[in-house]
CSV table of C-alpha atoms in Angstrom, one decimal:
chain,number,residue,atom,x,y,z
V,123,PRO,CA,-109.1,-158.0,154.4
V,124,ALA,CA,-108.0,-155.7,157.1
V,125,SER,CA,-109.3,-152.2,156.7
V,126,SER,CA,-106.7,-149.5,156.5
V,127,PRO,CA,-106.2,-147.7,159.7
V,128,PRO,CA,-108.1,-144.4,159.9
V,129,PRO,CA,-105.9,-141.5,159.1
V,130,PRO,CA,-104.5,-139.8,162.2
V,131,PRO,CA,-106.5,-136.8,163.2
V,132,ALA,CA,-105.1,-133.6,161.7
V,133,LEU,CA,-103.1,-131.8,164.2
V,134,PRO,CA,-104.5,-128.4,164.9
V,135,ALA,CA,-102.7,-125.7,163.0
V,136,ALA,CA,-100.0,-123.7,164.9
V,137,PRO,CA,-101.5,-120.6,166.3
V,138,THR,CA,-100.8,-117.6,164.0
V,139,THR,CA,-101.2,-113.9,164.7
V,140,PRO,CA,-101.6,-112.3,161.3
V,141,GLU,CA,-101.7,-108.8,162.7
V,142,ALA,CA,-98.5,-109.2,164.7
V,143,GLY,CA,-96.8,-110.9,161.7
V,144,THR,CA,-97.7,-108.3,159.0
V,145,ALA,CA,-97.3,-105.2,161.2
V,146,PRO,CA,-93.6,-105.7,161.8
V,147,GLN,CA,-93.2,-106.4,158.1
V,148,GLY,CA,-95.2,-103.2,157.2
V,149,LEU,CA,-93.3,-101.1,159.7
V,150,ARG,CA,-90.0,-102.5,158.6
V,151,GLY,CA,-90.9,-101.9,155.0
V,152,TRP,CA,-92.0,-98.3,155.8
V,153,LEU,CA,-88.8,-97.6,157.7
V,154,ARG,CA,-86.7,-99.1,154.9
V,155,SER,CA,-88.5,-96.9,152.3
V,156,ALA,CA,-88.2,-93.9,154.5
V,157,TYR,CA,-84.4,-94.5,154.9
V,158,ARG,CA,-84.1,-94.9,151.1
V,159,PHE,CA,-86.0,-91.7,150.6
V,160,ALA,CA,-83.9,-89.8,153.1
V,161,THR,CA,-80.6,-90.9,151.6
V,162,ASP,CA,-81.4,-90.6,147.9
V,163,ARG,CA,-79.6,-87.5,146.8
V,164,ASN,CA,-81.1,-87.7,143.3
V,165,ASP,CA,-84.7,-87.4,144.6
V,166,PHE,CA,-86.1,-83.9,143.9
V,167,ARG,CA,-88.8,-84.1,146.6
V,168,ARG,CA,-86.3,-85.3,149.2
V,169,ASN,CA,-83.9,-82.5,148.3
V,170,LEU,CA,-86.7,-80.0,148.4
V,171,LEU,CA,-87.7,-81.1,151.9
V,172,VAL,CA,-84.2,-81.0,153.2
V,173,ASN,CA,-83.6,-77.6,151.8
V,174,LEU,CA,-86.9,-76.3,153.1
V,175,GLY,CA,-85.8,-77.5,156.6
V,176,LEU,CA,-82.4,-75.8,156.1
V,177,PHE,CA,-84.2,-72.6,155.0
V,178,ALA,CA,-86.4,-72.7,158.2
V,179,ALA,CA,-83.3,-73.3,160.3
V,180,GLY,CA,-81.5,-70.4,158.6
V,181,VAL,CA,-84.4,-68.0,159.2
V,182,TRP,CA,-84.4,-69.1,162.9
V,183,VAL,CA,-80.6,-68.5,163.1
V,184,ALA,CA,-81.0,-65.1,161.5
V,185,ARG,CA,-83.7,-64.0,163.9
V,186,ASN,CA,-82.2,-65.3,167.1
V,187,LEU,CA,-78.5,-65.6,166.9
V,188,THR,CA,-77.2,-62.7,165.0
V,189,ASP,CA,-77.7,-59.8,167.3
V,190,ILE,CA,-74.1,-59.4,168.3
V,191,ASP,CA,-71.9,-56.4,168.8
V,192,LEU,CA,-68.6,-56.9,167.0
V,193,MET,CA,-67.1,-53.8,168.6
V,194,ALA,CA,-68.0,-54.6,172.2
V,195,PRO,CA,-65.0,-54.5,174.6
V,196,GLN,CA,-63.4,-57.8,175.5
V,197,PRO,CA,-64.5,-59.2,178.9
V,198,VAL,CA,-62.0,-58.6,181.6
V,199,PRO,CA,-60.7,-62.0,182.9
P,174,MET,CA,-112.5,-33.5,157.4
P,175,GLY,CA,-111.7,-36.1,154.8
P,176,ASN,CA,-108.5,-37.0,153.1
P,177,VAL,CA,-106.4,-33.8,153.0
P,178,LEU,CA,-104.5,-35.1,150.0
P,179,GLY,CA,-107.6,-35.5,147.9
P,180,PRO,CA,-109.6,-38.5,146.8
P,181,GLY,CA,-107.0,-39.9,144.4
P,182,ALA,CA,-104.1,-40.4,146.9
P,183,PRO,CA,-103.3,-44.1,147.5
P,184,TRP,CA,-103.6,-44.3,151.3
P,185,ALA,CA,-103.9,-47.6,153.2
P,186,PRO,CA,-107.4,-47.6,154.7
P,187,ARG,CA,-106.6,-48.8,158.2
P,188,ARG,CA,-103.3,-47.5,159.2
P,189,GLY,CA,-103.4,-44.2,157.3
P,190,GLU,CA,-99.8,-44.8,156.1
P,191,PRO,CA,-98.9,-44.0,152.5
P,192,LEU,CA,-98.4,-46.9,150.2
P,193,GLY,CA,-94.9,-46.7,148.8
P,194,SER,CA,-93.9,-47.5,145.3
P,195,PRO,CA,-93.1,-51.3,145.1
P,196,GLY,CA,-90.0,-50.7,143.0
P,197,SER,CA,-88.9,-53.0,140.2
P,198,PHE,CA,-89.7,-56.7,139.9
P,199,ASP,CA,-86.1,-57.5,139.4
P,200,GLU,CA,-85.2,-55.9,142.7
P,201,LEU,CA,-87.5,-58.0,144.8
P,202,HIS,CA,-84.7,-60.1,146.2
P,203,ARG,CA,-82.0,-57.5,145.9
P,204,GLN,CA,-81.5,-56.8,149.6
P,205,CYS,CA,-80.9,-60.5,150.3
P,206,LYS,CA,-78.6,-61.0,147.3
P,207,GLU,CA,-76.4,-58.0,148.3
P,208,VAL,CA,-75.4,-59.8,151.5
P,209,PHE,CA,-73.8,-62.7,149.6
P,210,PRO,CA,-70.2,-62.5,148.5
P,211,GLN,CA,-69.4,-62.4,144.8
P,212,GLN,CA,-67.2,-65.2,143.4
P,213,MET,CA,-63.6,-64.2,143.1
P,214,GLU,CA,-60.7,-65.9,141.4
P,215,GLY,CA,-57.4,-64.6,140.1
P,216,VAL,CA,-56.2,-61.1,140.3
P,217,LYS,CA,-58.2,-58.1,139.3
P,218,LEU,CA,-57.3,-54.4,139.0
P,219,ILE,CA,-60.1,-51.9,138.6
P,220,VAL,CA,-59.2,-48.2,138.0
P,221,THR,CA,-62.1,-45.7,137.9
P,222,LYS,CA,-61.7,-42.2,136.8
P,223,THR,CA,-64.4,-39.6,137.0
P,224,LEU,CA,-63.7,-37.1,134.2
P,225,SER,CA,-66.7,-34.8,135.0
P,226,SER,CA,-70.0,-34.8,136.9
P,227,HIS,CA,-71.5,-36.5,133.8
P,228,PHE,CA,-68.7,-38.9,132.6
P,229,GLN,CA,-66.8,-41.7,134.1
P,230,VAL,CA,-64.4,-44.4,132.7
P,231,THR,CA,-63.2,-47.6,134.2
P,232,HIS,CA,-60.4,-49.9,133.2
P,233,THR,CA,-60.5,-53.5,134.5
P,234,VAL,CA,-57.6,-56.0,134.1
P,235,HIS,CA,-58.4,-59.5,135.2
P,236,MET,CA,-55.6,-62.1,135.4
P,237,SER,CA,-57.7,-65.3,135.6
P,238,THR,CA,-56.7,-68.7,136.9
P,239,LEU,CA,-59.7,-70.6,135.5
P,240,GLY,CA,-59.9,-69.1,132.0
P,241,PRO,CA,-58.3,-66.5,129.7
P,242,SER,CA,-57.3,-63.2,131.1
P,243,SER,CA,-59.2,-60.1,130.0
P,244,TYR,CA,-59.3,-56.4,129.8
P,245,HIS,CA,-62.5,-54.3,130.0
P,246,PHE,CA,-63.1,-50.7,129.2
P,247,ASN,CA,-66.2,-49.2,130.6
P,248,ALA,CA,-67.6,-45.7,129.9
P,249,THR,CA,-70.7,-44.2,131.7
P,250,PHE,CA,-72.5,-41.0,130.9
P,251,VAL,CA,-75.3,-39.6,133.0
P,252,GLY,CA,-77.5,-36.7,132.2
P,253,ASP,CA,-78.9,-33.8,134.3
P,254,ARG,CA,-82.2,-35.3,135.4
P,255,GLN,CA,-81.5,-36.8,138.8
P,256,LEU,CA,-84.4,-38.6,140.6
P,257,GLY,CA,-82.3,-40.1,143.4
P,258,PRO,CA,-78.8,-40.6,144.7
P,259,THR,CA,-78.2,-43.5,142.2
P,260,GLU,CA,-80.8,-42.6,139.5
P,261,ALA,CA,-80.0,-40.0,136.9
P,262,PHE,CA,-81.4,-39.8,133.3
P,263,PRO,CA,-80.5,-40.3,130.6
P,264,MET,CA,-77.8,-42.9,131.3
P,265,LEU,CA,-75.6,-44.5,128.7
P,266,VAL,CA,-73.3,-47.4,129.8
P,267,GLY,CA,-70.9,-49.2,127.5
P,268,ASP,CA,-68.5,-52.0,128.3
P,269,MET,CA,-66.0,-53.5,125.7
P,270,ASP,CA,-63.5,-56.2,126.3
P,271,ASN,CA,-60.2,-57.2,124.6
P,272,SER,CA,-62.0,-59.6,122.2
P,273,GLY,CA,-64.3,-56.9,120.9
P,274,SER,CA,-67.5,-58.0,122.7
P,275,LEU,CA,-69.8,-55.2,123.7
P,276,ASN,CA,-72.3,-54.7,126.4
P,277,ALA,CA,-74.3,-51.5,126.1
P,278,GLN,CA,-77.3,-50.1,128.0
P,279,VAL,CA,-79.3,-46.9,127.4
P,280,LEU,CA,-81.8,-45.8,130.1
P,281,HIS,CA,-84.1,-42.8,129.5
P,282,LEU,CA,-86.9,-41.1,131.4
P,283,VAL,CA,-89.5,-40.6,128.7
P,284,ALA,CA,-92.1,-39.1,131.0
P,285,GLU,CA,-92.4,-38.5,134.7
P,286,ARG,CA,-93.5,-42.0,135.4
P,287,ILE,CA,-92.3,-43.9,132.3
P,288,ARG,CA,-88.8,-45.1,131.9
P,289,THR,CA,-87.3,-47.0,129.0
P,290,LYS,CA,-84.2,-49.2,128.7
P,291,ALA,CA,-82.4,-50.7,125.7
P,292,VAL,CA,-79.7,-53.4,126.2
P,293,PHE,CA,-77.4,-54.7,123.5
P,294,GLN,CA,-74.8,-57.5,123.9
P,295,THR,CA,-72.5,-58.7,121.2
P,296,HIS,CA,-70.0,-61.6,121.2
P,297,GLN,CA,-67.3,-60.1,119.0
P,298,ALA,CA,-69.1,-59.1,115.9
P,299,LYS,CA,-72.3,-61.0,116.4
P,300,PHE,CA,-75.4,-59.7,118.3
P,301,VAL,CA,-76.3,-62.0,121.1
P,302,THR,CA,-78.9,-60.0,123.0
P,303,TRP,CA,-81.1,-57.0,122.0
P,304,GLN,CA,-83.7,-56.1,124.6
P,305,PHE,CA,-86.1,-53.2,125.0
P,306,ASP,CA,-88.2,-52.5,128.0
P,307,SER,CA,-90.5,-49.8,129.4
P,308,GLU,CA,-91.6,-49.4,132.9
P,309,TYR,CA,-94.5,-47.4,134.4
P,310,ARG,CA,-93.9,-46.4,138.1
P,311,GLY,CA,-97.1,-45.3,139.8
P,312,ASP,CA,-97.5,-44.1,143.4
P,313,ASP,CA,-98.3,-47.7,144.5
P,314,CYS,CA,-97.7,-49.9,141.5
P,315,THR,CA,-95.2,-50.8,138.9
P,316,ALA,CA,-95.8,-52.3,135.5
P,317,THR,CA,-93.0,-53.3,133.1
P,318,VAL,CA,-93.0,-54.8,129.6
P,319,THR,CA,-89.9,-56.3,128.1
P,320,LEU,CA,-89.2,-57.5,124.6
P,321,GLY,CA,-86.3,-59.8,124.3
P,322,ASN,CA,-84.5,-60.6,121.1
P,323,PRO,CA,-87.5,-59.6,118.8
P,324,ASP,CA,-86.9,-61.0,115.3
P,325,LEU,CA,-89.6,-60.2,112.8
P,326,LEU,CA,-88.0,-62.2,110.0
P,327,GLY,CA,-87.4,-65.3,112.2
P,328,GLU,CA,-90.8,-64.8,113.9
P,329,SER,CA,-89.3,-65.2,117.3
P,330,VAL,CA,-89.6,-63.1,120.4
P,331,ILE,CA,-89.6,-63.3,124.2
P,332,LEU,CA,-92.1,-61.1,126.0
P,333,VAL,CA,-92.0,-60.5,129.7
P,334,ALA,CA,-94.6,-58.6,131.6
P,335,HIS,CA,-94.3,-57.7,135.3
P,336,PHE,CA,-96.8,-56.1,137.7
P,337,LEU,CA,-96.4,-55.2,141.3
P,338,GLN,CA,-99.0,-53.6,143.6
P,339,SER,CA,-98.5,-52.2,147.1
P,340,VAL,CA,-101.4,-53.7,149.0
P,341,THR,CA,-100.4,-52.2,152.3
P,342,SER,CA,-97.4,-50.1,153.3
P,343,ARG,CA,-95.6,-53.4,154.0
P,344,LEU,CA,-97.0,-55.9,151.6
P,345,VAL,CA,-96.4,-56.0,147.9
P,346,LEU,CA,-98.1,-58.6,145.6
P,347,GLY,CA,-97.5,-59.1,141.9
P,348,GLY,CA,-96.7,-61.4,139.2
P,349,GLU,CA,-94.6,-62.1,136.1
P,350,MET,CA,-95.6,-63.6,132.8
P,351,VAL,CA,-93.0,-64.8,130.3
P,352,TYR,CA,-94.1,-65.6,126.8
P,353,HIS,CA,-91.7,-67.0,124.2
P,354,ARG,CA,-92.3,-67.8,120.6
P,355,ARG,CA,-90.2,-69.5,117.9
P,356,PRO,CA,-91.2,-71.1,114.6
P,357,GLY,CA,-93.1,-74.2,115.6
P,358,GLU,CA,-93.0,-73.6,119.3
P,359,GLU,CA,-94.6,-71.1,121.8
P,360,GLY,CA,-95.3,-71.1,125.5
P,361,ALA,CA,-96.0,-69.0,128.6
P,362,ILE,CA,-95.0,-69.3,132.2
P,363,LEU,CA,-96.8,-67.4,135.0
P,364,THR,CA,-95.1,-66.6,138.3
P,365,LEU,CA,-96.7,-65.0,141.4
P,366,ALA,CA,-94.6,-62.8,143.7
P,367,GLY,CA,-95.1,-61.4,147.2
P,368,LYS,CA,-92.9,-59.4,149.4
P,369,TYR,CA,-93.4,-58.4,153.1
P,370,THR,CA,-91.2,-55.6,154.5
P,371,ALA,CA,-91.0,-55.3,158.3
P,372,LEU,CA,-88.8,-52.9,160.3
P,373,LYS,CA,-85.8,-55.2,160.5
P,374,TRP,CA,-86.5,-57.9,158.0
P,375,VAL,CA,-87.8,-58.6,154.5
P,376,ALA,CA,-89.3,-61.8,153.2
P,377,THR,CA,-89.9,-62.4,149.5
P,378,LEU,CA,-91.4,-65.3,147.6
P,379,ASN,CA,-91.8,-66.1,143.9
P,380,VAL,CA,-93.8,-69.2,143.0
P,381,GLY,CA,-94.6,-70.4,139.5
P,382,TYR,CA,-94.8,-73.4,137.3
P,383,GLY,CA,-91.0,-73.3,136.7
P,384,GLY,CA,-90.2,-73.4,140.4
P,385,ALA,CA,-90.0,-71.2,143.5
P,386,HIS,CA,-87.6,-68.7,144.9
P,387,ALA,CA,-87.8,-67.6,148.6
P,388,SER,CA,-85.5,-65.2,150.3
P,389,TYR,CA,-85.3,-63.8,153.9
P,390,TYR,CA,-83.2,-60.8,154.8
P,391,HIS,CA,-82.6,-59.8,158.4
P,392,ARG,CA,-80.8,-56.7,159.6
P,393,ALA,CA,-79.8,-57.7,163.1
P,394,ASN,CA,-78.0,-54.4,163.9
P,395,GLU,CA,-75.8,-51.7,162.3
P,396,GLN,CA,-73.0,-54.3,161.9
P,397,VAL,CA,-74.7,-57.6,161.0
P,398,GLN,CA,-77.0,-58.5,158.1
P,399,VAL,CA,-78.1,-62.0,157.2
P,400,GLY,CA,-79.6,-63.4,154.1
P,401,VAL,CA,-81.2,-66.9,153.6
P,402,GLU,CA,-82.2,-68.1,150.2
P,403,LEU,CA,-84.0,-71.1,148.7
P,404,GLU,CA,-84.4,-71.9,145.0
P,405,ALA,CA,-86.3,-74.8,143.5
P,406,ASN,CA,-86.3,-75.4,139.8
P,407,THR,CA,-88.9,-78.0,138.7
P,408,ARG,CA,-87.5,-78.1,135.1
P,409,LEU,CA,-84.0,-78.9,136.2
P,410,GLN,CA,-85.3,-80.9,139.2
P,411,ASP,CA,-82.8,-79.1,141.4
P,412,THR,CA,-83.0,-77.2,144.7
P,413,THR,CA,-80.4,-75.1,146.5
P,414,PHE,CA,-80.2,-73.4,149.8
P,415,ALA,CA,-77.8,-70.6,150.7
P,416,PHE,CA,-77.0,-68.8,153.9
P,417,GLY,CA,-75.0,-65.5,153.7
P,418,TYR,CA,-74.0,-62.8,156.2
P,419,GLN,CA,-72.4,-59.4,156.0
P,420,LEU,CA,-70.4,-57.8,158.8
P,421,ASN,CA,-69.9,-54.0,158.5
P,422,LEU,CA,-67.2,-52.3,160.6
P,423,PRO,CA,-67.0,-48.7,159.4
P,424,GLN,CA,-64.6,-47.9,162.3
P,425,ALA,CA,-62.1,-50.4,160.7
P,426,ASN,CA,-63.1,-49.5,157.1
P,427,MET,CA,-64.0,-53.1,156.6
P,428,VAL,CA,-66.8,-55.2,155.2
P,429,PHE,CA,-66.8,-59.1,155.3
P,430,ARG,CA,-69.3,-61.3,153.5
P,431,GLY,CA,-69.6,-65.0,154.1
P,432,LEU,CA,-71.5,-67.8,152.4
P,433,LEU,CA,-72.6,-71.4,153.1
P,434,ASP,CA,-74.8,-73.3,150.7
P,435,SER,CA,-76.3,-76.8,150.0
P,436,ASN,CA,-73.7,-77.5,147.3
P,437,TRP,CA,-71.2,-77.9,150.1
P,438,SER,CA,-69.6,-74.6,149.2
P,439,VAL,CA,-68.1,-72.2,151.8
P,440,GLY,CA,-66.7,-68.8,150.9
P,441,GLY,CA,-65.9,-65.4,152.1
P,442,VAL,CA,-64.8,-62.0,150.7
P,443,LEU,CA,-63.1,-59.3,152.8
P,444,GLU,CA,-63.1,-55.7,151.6
P,445,LYS,CA,-60.9,-53.2,153.2
P,446,LYS,CA,-60.6,-49.5,152.4
P,447,LEU,CA,-57.1,-48.1,152.7
P,448,PRO,CA,-57.5,-44.4,153.6
P,449,PRO,CA,-56.4,-41.8,152.9
P,450,LEU,CA,-55.8,-43.5,149.5
P,451,PRO,CA,-58.9,-44.0,147.3
P,452,VAL,CA,-58.1,-47.7,147.2
P,453,THR,CA,-60.1,-50.7,148.3
P,454,LEU,CA,-58.5,-54.1,148.7
P,455,ALA,CA,-60.7,-57.2,148.4
P,456,LEU,CA,-59.6,-60.8,149.3
P,457,GLY,CA,-61.8,-63.8,148.6
P,458,ALA,CA,-61.7,-67.5,148.9
P,459,PHE,CA,-64.2,-70.2,148.0
P,460,LEU,CA,-64.1,-73.9,148.8
P,461,ASN,CA,-66.4,-76.6,147.4
P,462,HIS,CA,-66.0,-79.6,149.8
P,463,TRP,CA,-68.0,-82.0,147.6
P,464,LYS,CA,-66.1,-81.4,144.4
P,465,ASN,CA,-62.9,-80.8,146.2
P,466,ARG,CA,-62.3,-77.5,144.5
P,467,PHE,CA,-60.8,-74.4,145.9
P,468,HIS,CA,-60.2,-71.0,144.4
P,469,CYS,CA,-59.1,-67.6,145.8
P,470,GLY,CA,-58.4,-64.2,144.4
P,471,PHE,CA,-57.8,-60.6,145.3
P,472,SER,CA,-58.7,-57.4,143.6
P,473,VAL,CA,-57.5,-53.8,144.0
P,474,ILE,CA,-60.1,-51.1,143.3
P,475,VAL,CA,-58.8,-47.6,142.7
P,476,GLY,CA,-61.1,-44.6,142.6
């Protein structure tokens, strides 16, 4: 009886780059969770961070932009 | 030569400046809060009449657009012992409205450094609040103990203790402890406080288990003052930010206060004196963009 032909040699596996494949997934996932955190109005920590930033901005405005003379004469055109 | 004031005087060691009294714990954020406008709605008429150097009465009629209108009668008596332009002892203040609810306060100077206060509030015929506190004001420290709604039969009480110490002529540190007790329940909360006073600005911070409260007050010049506030409440899981400013124009007999906060609210109150009449006109408007709510009001203050 004829012997069965030998199985074809296994083709080499397609080249994979595990680091490049998972890094975009990890970065994308991080960006997605960061976006969700930044837009979740019910998150206490997010609201605290936003209001802390606003407080710092308010202090900067108070120290730098409020030294105005309301009774100064109008500039002559 | 030594310290000419004696060994007991509270002098800052490096600068040689005297440590001032830190004041009351409740007034830590006062300068910042005074910049913000008060909410106004409806029409209010306030008539104040000074009957003598000790006695003054005030009638307040409020036609409200959000709730029932009201009338308040306020009587204030001050004694002879005057410690400052706004401090005179003893002081008795009573305020009663048209529904019979009373708000009364008695302030008395027991000793040179010890002041006591009693506060009573009723809702029609029922007592809602009865509170007693005593405060010791030293040369560089303040200590206060407050008993809120003590009930021996019901075994419930709220005890609040404050302490403030002037560490330097500009820095005040202190704390607050609130202890509450009811049948089957008791607890305590500790809050630390700090206040730094510079020439043109004041920064205050309260931090505790229940949250934090930070405020910054800046006096830009004689006309412009700015206040910035941040409050975080861990129990309610809520934070708010507010920015307020005050514009003083004594030449125009005018004061304007504006407000912007993180609840999407914008508001302002304009106060204008009308000399030579002893009359002040106040116009206010507040708009909440998020809830789409707007209310405005004006008030006339006579006297």
